XYZ file of C-alpha atoms in Angstrom:
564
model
C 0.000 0.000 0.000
C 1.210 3.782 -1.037
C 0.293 6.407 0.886
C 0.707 10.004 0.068
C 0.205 12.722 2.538
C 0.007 16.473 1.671
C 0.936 18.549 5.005
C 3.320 17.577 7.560
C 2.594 19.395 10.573
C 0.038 18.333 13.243
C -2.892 16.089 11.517
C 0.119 14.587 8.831
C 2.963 13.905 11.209
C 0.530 11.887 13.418
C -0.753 10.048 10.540
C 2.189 8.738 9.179
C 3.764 7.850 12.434
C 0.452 5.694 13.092
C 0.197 4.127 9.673
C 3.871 3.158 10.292
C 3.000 1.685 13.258
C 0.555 -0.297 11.903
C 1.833 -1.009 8.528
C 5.314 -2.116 8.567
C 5.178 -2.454 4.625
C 3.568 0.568 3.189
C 5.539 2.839 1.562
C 4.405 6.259 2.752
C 5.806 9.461 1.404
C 4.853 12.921 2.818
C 4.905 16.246 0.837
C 5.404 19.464 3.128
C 5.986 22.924 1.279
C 7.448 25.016 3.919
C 11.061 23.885 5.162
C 9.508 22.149 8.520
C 7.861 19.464 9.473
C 5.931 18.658 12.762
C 6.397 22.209 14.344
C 4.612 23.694 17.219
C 2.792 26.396 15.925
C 1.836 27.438 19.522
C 5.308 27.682 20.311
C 6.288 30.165 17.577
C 5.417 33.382 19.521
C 7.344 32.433 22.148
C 10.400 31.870 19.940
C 10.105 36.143 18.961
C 9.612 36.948 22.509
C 13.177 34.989 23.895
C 10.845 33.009 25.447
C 11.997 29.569 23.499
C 16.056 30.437 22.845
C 16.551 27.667 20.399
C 15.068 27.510 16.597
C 15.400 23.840 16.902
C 13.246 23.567 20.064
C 10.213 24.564 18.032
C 10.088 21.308 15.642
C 9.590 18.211 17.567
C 11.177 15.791 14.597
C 13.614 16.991 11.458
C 12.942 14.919 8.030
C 15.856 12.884 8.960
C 15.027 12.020 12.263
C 11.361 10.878 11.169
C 12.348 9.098 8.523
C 15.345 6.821 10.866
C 12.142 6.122 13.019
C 9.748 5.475 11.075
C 11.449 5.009 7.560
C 8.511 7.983 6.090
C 9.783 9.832 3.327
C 9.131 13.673 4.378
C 10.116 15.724 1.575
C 10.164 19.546 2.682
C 9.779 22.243 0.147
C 7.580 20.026 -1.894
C 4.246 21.672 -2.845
C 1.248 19.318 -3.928
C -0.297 21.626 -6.810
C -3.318 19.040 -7.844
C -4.815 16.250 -7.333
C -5.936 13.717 -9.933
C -8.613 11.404 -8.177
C -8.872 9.467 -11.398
C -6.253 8.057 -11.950
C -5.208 8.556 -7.978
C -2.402 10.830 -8.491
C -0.921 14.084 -7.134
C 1.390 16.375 -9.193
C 3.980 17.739 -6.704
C 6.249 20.698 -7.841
C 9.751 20.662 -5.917
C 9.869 24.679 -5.027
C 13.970 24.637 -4.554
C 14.581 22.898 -7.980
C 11.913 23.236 -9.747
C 10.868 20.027 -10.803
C 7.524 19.133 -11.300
C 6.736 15.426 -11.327
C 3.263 13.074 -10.736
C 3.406 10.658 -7.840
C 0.765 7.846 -7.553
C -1.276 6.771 -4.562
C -3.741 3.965 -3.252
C -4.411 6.060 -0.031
C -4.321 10.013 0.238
C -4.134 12.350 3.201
C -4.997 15.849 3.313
C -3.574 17.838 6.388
C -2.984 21.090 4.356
C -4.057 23.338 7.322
C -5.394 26.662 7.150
C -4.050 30.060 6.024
C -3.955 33.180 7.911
C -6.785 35.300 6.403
C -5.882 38.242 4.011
C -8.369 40.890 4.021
C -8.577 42.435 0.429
C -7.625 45.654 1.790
C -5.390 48.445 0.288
C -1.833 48.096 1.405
C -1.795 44.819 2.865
C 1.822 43.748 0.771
C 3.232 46.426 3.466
C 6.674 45.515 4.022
C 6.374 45.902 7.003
C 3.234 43.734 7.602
C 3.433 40.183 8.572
C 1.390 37.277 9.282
C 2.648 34.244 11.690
C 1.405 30.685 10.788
C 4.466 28.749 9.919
C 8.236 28.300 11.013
C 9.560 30.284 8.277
C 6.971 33.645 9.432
C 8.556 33.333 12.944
C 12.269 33.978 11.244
C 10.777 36.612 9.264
C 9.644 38.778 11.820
C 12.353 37.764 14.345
C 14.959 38.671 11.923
C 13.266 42.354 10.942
C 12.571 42.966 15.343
C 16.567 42.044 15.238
C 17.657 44.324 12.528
C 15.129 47.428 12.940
C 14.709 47.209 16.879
C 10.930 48.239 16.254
C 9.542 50.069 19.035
C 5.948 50.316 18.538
C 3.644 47.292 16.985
C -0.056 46.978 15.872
C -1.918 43.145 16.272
C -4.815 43.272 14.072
C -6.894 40.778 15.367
C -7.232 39.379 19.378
C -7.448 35.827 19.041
C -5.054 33.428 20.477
C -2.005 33.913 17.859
C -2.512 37.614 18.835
C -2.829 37.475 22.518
C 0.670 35.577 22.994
C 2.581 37.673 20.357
C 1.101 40.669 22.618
C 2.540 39.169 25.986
C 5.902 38.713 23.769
C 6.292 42.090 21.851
C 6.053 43.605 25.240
C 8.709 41.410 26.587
C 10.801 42.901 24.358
C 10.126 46.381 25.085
C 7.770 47.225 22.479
C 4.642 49.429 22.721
C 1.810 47.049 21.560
C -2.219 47.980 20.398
C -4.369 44.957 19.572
C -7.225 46.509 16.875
C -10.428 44.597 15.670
C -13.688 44.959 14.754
C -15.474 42.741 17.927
C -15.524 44.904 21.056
C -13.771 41.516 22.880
C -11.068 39.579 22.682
C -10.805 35.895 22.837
C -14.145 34.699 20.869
C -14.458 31.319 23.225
C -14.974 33.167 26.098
C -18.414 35.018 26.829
C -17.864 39.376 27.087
C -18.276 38.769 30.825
C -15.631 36.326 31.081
C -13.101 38.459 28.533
C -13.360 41.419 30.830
C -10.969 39.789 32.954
C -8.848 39.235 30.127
C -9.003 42.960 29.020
C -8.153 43.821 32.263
C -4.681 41.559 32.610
C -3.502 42.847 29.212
C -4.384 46.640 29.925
C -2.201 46.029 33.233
C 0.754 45.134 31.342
C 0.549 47.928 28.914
C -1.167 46.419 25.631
C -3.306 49.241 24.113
C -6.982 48.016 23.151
C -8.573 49.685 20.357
C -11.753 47.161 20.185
C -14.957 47.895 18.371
C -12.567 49.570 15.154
C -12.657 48.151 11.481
C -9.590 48.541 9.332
C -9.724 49.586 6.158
C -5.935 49.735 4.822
C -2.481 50.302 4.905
C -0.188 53.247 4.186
C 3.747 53.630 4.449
C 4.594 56.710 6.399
C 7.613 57.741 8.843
C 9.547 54.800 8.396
C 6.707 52.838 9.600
C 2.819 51.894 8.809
C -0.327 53.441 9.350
C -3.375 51.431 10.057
C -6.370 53.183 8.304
C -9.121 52.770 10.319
C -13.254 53.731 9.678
C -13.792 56.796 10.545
C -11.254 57.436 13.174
C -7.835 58.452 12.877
C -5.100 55.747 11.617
C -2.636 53.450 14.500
C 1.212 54.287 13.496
C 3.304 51.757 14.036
C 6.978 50.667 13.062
C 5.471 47.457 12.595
C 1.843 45.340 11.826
C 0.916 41.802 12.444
C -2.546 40.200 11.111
C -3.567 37.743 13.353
C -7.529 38.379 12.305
C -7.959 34.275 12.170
C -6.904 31.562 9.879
C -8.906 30.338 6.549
C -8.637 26.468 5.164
C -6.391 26.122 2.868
C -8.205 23.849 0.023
C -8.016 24.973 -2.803
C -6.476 21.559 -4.024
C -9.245 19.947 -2.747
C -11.472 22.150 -4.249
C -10.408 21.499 -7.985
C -9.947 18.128 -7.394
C -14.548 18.033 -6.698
C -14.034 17.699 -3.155
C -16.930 18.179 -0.971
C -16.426 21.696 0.463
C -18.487 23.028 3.753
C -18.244 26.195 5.936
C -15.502 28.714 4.838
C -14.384 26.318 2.039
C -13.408 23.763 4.354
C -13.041 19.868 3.177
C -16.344 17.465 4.499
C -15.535 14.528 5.928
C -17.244 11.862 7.603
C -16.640 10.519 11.372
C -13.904 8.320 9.691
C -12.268 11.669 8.373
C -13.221 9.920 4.657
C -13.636 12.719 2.031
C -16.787 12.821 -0.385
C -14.073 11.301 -2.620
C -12.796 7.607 -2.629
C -9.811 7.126 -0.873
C -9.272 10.486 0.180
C -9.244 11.613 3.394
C -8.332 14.710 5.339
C -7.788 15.829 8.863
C -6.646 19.127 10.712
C -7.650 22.852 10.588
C -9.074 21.907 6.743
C -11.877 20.408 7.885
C -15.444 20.636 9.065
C -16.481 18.693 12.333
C -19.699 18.238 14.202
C -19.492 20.270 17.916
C -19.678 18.064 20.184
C -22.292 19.494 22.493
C -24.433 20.814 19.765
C -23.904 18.548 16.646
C -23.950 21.881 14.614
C -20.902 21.500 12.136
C -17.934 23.664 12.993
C -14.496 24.651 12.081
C -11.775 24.630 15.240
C -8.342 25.392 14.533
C -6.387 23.671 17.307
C -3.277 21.192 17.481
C -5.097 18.411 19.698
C -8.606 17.720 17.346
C -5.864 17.795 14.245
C -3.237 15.243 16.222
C -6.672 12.629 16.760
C -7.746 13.105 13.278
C -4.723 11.928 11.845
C -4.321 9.014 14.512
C -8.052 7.886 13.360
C -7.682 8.721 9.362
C -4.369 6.387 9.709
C -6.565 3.824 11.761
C -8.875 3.634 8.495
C -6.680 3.435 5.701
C -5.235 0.728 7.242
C -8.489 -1.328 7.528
C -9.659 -0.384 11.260
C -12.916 1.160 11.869
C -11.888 4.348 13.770
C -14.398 7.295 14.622
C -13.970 10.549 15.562
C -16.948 11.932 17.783
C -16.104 15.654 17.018
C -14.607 18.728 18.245
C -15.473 19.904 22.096
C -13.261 23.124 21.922
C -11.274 22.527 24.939
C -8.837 25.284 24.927
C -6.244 27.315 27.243
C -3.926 30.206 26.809
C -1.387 32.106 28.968
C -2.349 35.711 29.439
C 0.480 37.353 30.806
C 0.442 36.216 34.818
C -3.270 34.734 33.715
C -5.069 31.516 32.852
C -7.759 31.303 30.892
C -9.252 28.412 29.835
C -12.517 26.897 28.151
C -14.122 23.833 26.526
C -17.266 23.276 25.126
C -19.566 25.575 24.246
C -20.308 29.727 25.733
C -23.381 31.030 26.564
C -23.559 33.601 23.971
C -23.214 30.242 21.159
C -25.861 27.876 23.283
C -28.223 30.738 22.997
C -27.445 31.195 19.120
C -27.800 27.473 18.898
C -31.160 27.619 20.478
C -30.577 25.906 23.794
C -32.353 27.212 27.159
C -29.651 27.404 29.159
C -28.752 28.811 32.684
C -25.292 29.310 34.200
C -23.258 29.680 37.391
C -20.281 31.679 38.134
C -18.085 31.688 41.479
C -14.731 32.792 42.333
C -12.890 30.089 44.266
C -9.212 29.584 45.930
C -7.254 27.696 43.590
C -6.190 25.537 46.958
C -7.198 25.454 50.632
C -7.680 29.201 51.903
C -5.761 28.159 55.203
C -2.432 26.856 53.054
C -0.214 30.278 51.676
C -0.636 31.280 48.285
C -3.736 30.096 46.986
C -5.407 32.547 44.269
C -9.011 33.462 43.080
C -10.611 32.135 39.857
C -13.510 32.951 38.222
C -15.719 29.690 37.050
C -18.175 30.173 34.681
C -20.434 27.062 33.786
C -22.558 26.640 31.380
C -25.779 23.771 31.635
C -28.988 23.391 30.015
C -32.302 24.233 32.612
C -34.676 21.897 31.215
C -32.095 18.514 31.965
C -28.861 19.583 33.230
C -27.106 18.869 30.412
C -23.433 20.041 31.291
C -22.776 22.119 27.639
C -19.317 24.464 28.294
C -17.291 26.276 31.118
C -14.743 29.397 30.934
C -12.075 29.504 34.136
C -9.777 32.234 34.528
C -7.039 32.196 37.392
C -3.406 32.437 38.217
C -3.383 28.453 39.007
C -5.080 25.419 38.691
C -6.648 26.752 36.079
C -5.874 24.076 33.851
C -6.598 21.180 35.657
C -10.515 22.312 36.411
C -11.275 22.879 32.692
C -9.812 19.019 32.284
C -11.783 17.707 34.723
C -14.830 19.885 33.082
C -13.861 18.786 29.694
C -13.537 15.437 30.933
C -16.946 15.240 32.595
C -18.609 16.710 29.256
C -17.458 14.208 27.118
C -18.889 11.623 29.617
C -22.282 12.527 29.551
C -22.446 13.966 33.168
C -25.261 16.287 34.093
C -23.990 19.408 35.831
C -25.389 18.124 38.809
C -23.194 15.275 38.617
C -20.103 17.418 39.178
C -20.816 17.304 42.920
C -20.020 13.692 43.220
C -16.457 14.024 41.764
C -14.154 12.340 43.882
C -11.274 14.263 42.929
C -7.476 14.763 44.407
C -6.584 16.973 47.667
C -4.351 18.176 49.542
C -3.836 21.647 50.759
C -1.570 22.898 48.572
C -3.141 21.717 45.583
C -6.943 22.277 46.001
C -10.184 22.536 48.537
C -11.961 19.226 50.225
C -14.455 20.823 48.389
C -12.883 21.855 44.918
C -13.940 24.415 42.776
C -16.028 21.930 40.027
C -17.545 20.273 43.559
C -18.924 23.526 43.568
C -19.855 24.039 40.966
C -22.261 21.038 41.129
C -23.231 21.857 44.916
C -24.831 25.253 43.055
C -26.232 23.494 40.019
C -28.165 21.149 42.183
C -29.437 24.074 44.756
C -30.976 25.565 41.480
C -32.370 22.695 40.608
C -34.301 21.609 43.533
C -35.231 25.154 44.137
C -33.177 26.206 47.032
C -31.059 28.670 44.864
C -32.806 31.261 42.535
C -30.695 33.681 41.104
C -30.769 37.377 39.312
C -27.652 37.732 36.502
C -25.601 40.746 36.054
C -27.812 41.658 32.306
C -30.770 41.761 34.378
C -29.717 44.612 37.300
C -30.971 47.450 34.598
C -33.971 45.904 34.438
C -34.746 45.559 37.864
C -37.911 48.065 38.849
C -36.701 51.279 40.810
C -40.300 51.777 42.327
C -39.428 50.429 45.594
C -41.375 47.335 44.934
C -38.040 45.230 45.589
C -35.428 45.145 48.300
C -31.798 45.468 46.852
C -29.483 44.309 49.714
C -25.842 44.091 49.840
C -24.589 42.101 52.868
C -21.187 42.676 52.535
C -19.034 44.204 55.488
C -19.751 48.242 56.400
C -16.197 48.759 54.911
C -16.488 46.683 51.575
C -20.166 48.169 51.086
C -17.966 52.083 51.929
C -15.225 50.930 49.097
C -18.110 50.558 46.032
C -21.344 49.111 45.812
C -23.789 49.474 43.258
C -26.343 51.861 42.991
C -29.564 51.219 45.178
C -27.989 48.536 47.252
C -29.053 49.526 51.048
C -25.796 47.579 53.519
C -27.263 45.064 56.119
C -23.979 42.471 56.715
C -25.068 39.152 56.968
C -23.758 38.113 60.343
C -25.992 40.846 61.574
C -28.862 40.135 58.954
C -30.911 37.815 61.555
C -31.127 40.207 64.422
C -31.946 43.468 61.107
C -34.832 41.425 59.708
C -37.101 43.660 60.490
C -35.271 46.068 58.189
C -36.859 44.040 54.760
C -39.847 44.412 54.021
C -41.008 40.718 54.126
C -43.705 41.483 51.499
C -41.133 42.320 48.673
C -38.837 40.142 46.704
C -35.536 40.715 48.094
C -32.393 40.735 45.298
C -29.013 39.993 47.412
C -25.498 40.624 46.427
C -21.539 40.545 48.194
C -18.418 39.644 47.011
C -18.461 36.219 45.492
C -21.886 35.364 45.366
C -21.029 33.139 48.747
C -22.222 35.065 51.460
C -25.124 36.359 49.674
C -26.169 32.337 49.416
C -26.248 32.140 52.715
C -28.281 35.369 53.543
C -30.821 33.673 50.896
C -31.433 31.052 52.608
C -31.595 33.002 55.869
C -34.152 35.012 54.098
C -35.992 32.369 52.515
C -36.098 30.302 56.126
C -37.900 33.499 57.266
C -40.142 33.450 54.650
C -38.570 35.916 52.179
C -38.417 35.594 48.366
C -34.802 35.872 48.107
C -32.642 36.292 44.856
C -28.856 35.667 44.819
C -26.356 37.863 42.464
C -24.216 35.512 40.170
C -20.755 36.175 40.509
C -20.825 39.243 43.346
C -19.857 42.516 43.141
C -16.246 41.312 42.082
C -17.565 40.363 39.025
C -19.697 42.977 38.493
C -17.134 45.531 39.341
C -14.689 43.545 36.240
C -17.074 43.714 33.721
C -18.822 46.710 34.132
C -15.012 48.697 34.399
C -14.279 46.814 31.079
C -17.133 47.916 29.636
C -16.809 51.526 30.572
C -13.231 51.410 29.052
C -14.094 49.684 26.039
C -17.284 52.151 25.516
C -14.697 54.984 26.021
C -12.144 53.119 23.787
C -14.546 53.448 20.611
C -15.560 56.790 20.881
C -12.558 58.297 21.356
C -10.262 55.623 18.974
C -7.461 54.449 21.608
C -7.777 52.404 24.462
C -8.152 54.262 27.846
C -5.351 51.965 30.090
């Protein structure tokens, strides 16, 4: 059996080491354009920031060292430039020499990834512009930061390639402004949850012109100016576009493949193309969501590693499925964490679900043992059954190993309420004897047997102003004197029993502190006493976040630069 593979980076790499695995016979040749194979692209913007010293620590495997392994033929700077499903042949052009040959096949692989995306915009061959998908993008713009010493940059676009070449640019000294059109960065994560991000990179200096469309690009002083609508242009010595990442198929698309969202290759759950033989795996291709079987298009290394471990699986004569793409994602933000999986609420409302959430702000490890941190847990069910459908978590630590065990318990099946009975690891420096996704659970279940009912921060400007509600915060004298919000009246809640006759039993009584902890428990002091009691979701710390972030951003697009 012959198998060639077009792409040798994430989905490819796996492939062929898996079909070798299982094939000792089959004579498998791989054809990778740029100069690298099996690189970590989420590595690459730590390699401009000093971050990652060594060039060679960013591919995991040279051509020669692959093919001693596994004896795979990985010819680099070999571009596939069609496909010829009948008679099962690719013509291959070899980009140092020349040459331009045919090469049969009985299997093919597609892994050819996905692009970043290049708006049609005027003056986007700047010089001075780059984009950073492969190995060879990272020299590029390491090489021009080493030569021009560039002191001021411009990210267009706030997704994850942009976030970490943010946190690295400043590293190095530079003055950095991320610009896009969405008034948040970090698309996984609900606006509520991004605040937080806003807020870490605004601390460390990154400028955050959100809510701005660009419209071009213009050499002047040595530098670039970013033409934006209807507000004055950025000026910087240097521009990145890190606006997203289209699939690259055009192959597949002249060969009659099957093509879904953005262009992207459809496959089946055996990563089999509309074509026989063919298959394809990696950012090129459109999955099914796992939590809403809606298809989808995720660009990340994990997904693309499975795919090609399942498309080898198949060629080879297994029966391998893949049950789709959960999302399960995490980033370092500066001294931050933030992490998700599954689906938001803003996307399980598009998608039609009736969902509900909770959010809390637990120590990362036993309050008594030094050091433990504060994260914010937002998670994500659907009323109706409890269907656990997505989380966000953003910390300092143990960030990480809560979305896991979230991601983990998705996949399963769990209901949210389920998350309770976790028996997971403890110890004091390392978590709670009731950890953060106990909790999690412990709240899903009070809401639904009906001994939690709780108001959401969207819903505050709603709430009537005729005095036919109480709004009590029962947070200390001194935290209620530091900020509260507007029309709160201060009864503590160790003091709330002996105050009672302070509320108005006759009113619905809407209760807010911190966390969202303390104002639990004067709930259910309320309710005991025969109050109708409402708790705020998240507290006034995470109303404080959000509402600051909004203020900023609001500020941010009227007056065109962020307000740090």
């Amino acid at each position: 059996m012959k198998v060639i593979i077009t792409g040798g980076v994430a989905g490819g790499a796996s492939a062929a080491a898996r079909l070798r695995r299982l094939d000792e016979q089959a004579e498998i040749i791989v054809f990778e354009r740029s100069g690298y194979i099996s690189y970590a692209n989420c590595g690459l913007p730590y390699y401009i920031g000093g971050v990652i010293e060594d060039p060679e620590e960013l591919t995991l495997q040279t051509p020669e060292s692959f093919f001693a392994r596994f004896r795979v033929h990985m010819k680099v700077r070999h571009e596939v430039t069609a496909i010829h499903p009948e008679r099962k042949s690719v013509s291959v052009k070899n980009l140092d020499t020349g040459e331009e040959y045919e090469e049969s096949y009985d299997k093919l692989l597609l892994s050819p990834g996905a692009k970043p995306t290049q708006p049609r915009l005027p003056g986007v061959e700047q010089e001075r512009l780059f984009t950073l998908r492969t190995v060879e993008d990272t020299f590029r713009i390491k090489e021009y930061i080493n030569q021009n010493h560039p002191q001021t940059a411009v990210l267009a676009g706030g997704g994850f390639i942009g976030l970490e070449l943010a946190e690295n640019l400043r590293a190095l000294g530079m003055d950095v402004t991320i610009v896009q059109r969405p008034k948040q960065l970090m698309n996984p994560f609900d606006p509520d949850m991004a605040a937080f991000i806003h807020s870490e990179m605004r601390r460390h200096g990154v400028k955050l012109a959100l809510g701005h469309t660009v419209e071009g690009f213009e050499t002047k002083d040595n530098g670039v100016d970013v033409l934006l609508k209807d507000e004055p242009p950025l000026h910087a010595d240097m521009v990145v576009l890190a606006i997203g990442v289209t699939p690259d198929t055009a192959l597949a698309k002249d060969a009659g493949l099957e093509l879904g969202l953005k262009g992207s290759i459809v496959v089946n759950d055996r990563m089999e193309t509309s074509v026989p033989d063919i298959y394809a795996v990696g950012d090129a291709v459109q999955v099914k969501h796992y939590v809403t079987g809606q298809n989808t298009l995720l660009s990340l290394a994990g997904p693309a590693n499975r795919q090609g471990r399942i498309a080898a699986d198949n060629i080879c004569g297994k029966d391998s499925r893949y049950p789709g793409s959960q999302g399960s994602s995490v980033i370092k933000v500066f001294d931050l964490t933030a992490a998700t999986t599954g689906i938001n609420e803003t996307n399980a409302r598009k998608a039609g679900l009736d969902v509900d959430k909770v959010i809390l702000s637990p120590m990362s490890h036993a309050g008594y043992y030094p050091g433990g941190m504060l994260m914010t847990m937002k998670v994500i069910f659907e009323k109706s059954t409890c269907r656990l459908l997505g989380a966000q978590i953003i910390g300092y630590e143990g960030v990480d190993k809560r979305i896991d065990v979230l991601a983990a318990a998705i996949h399963a099946g769990l209901t949210a309420t389920r998350l309770k009975d976790l028996d997971l690891a403890y110890a004091p420096p390392y978590s709670s004897a009731k950890d953060p996704v106990n909790m999690a659970g412990f709240m899903i279940e009070n809401i639904a047997n009906g001994l939690l009912k709780q108001f959401h921060l969207e819903q505050l400007s709603s709430l009537p102003t005729d005095g036919s509600i109480t709004l009590l915060d029962v947070r200390t004298t001194q935290e209620y004197a530091g900020g509260h919000v507007e029309g709160f009246c201060n009864i503590p809640v160790d003091e709330l029993r002996e105050r009672l006759t302070e509320v108005d039993p006759h009113k619905p009584v809407y209760v807010i502190c911190q966390s969202g902890l303390r104002s639990y428990i004067a709930c259910r002091i309320l309710t005991g006493h025969g109050y109708d009691a409402y708790n705020f979701a998240g507290g006034f710390r995470f109303y404080e976040t959000v509402i600051h972030d909004r203020r900023l951003t609001e500020a941010a697009t009227a007056c065109g630069m962020d307000q740090t």
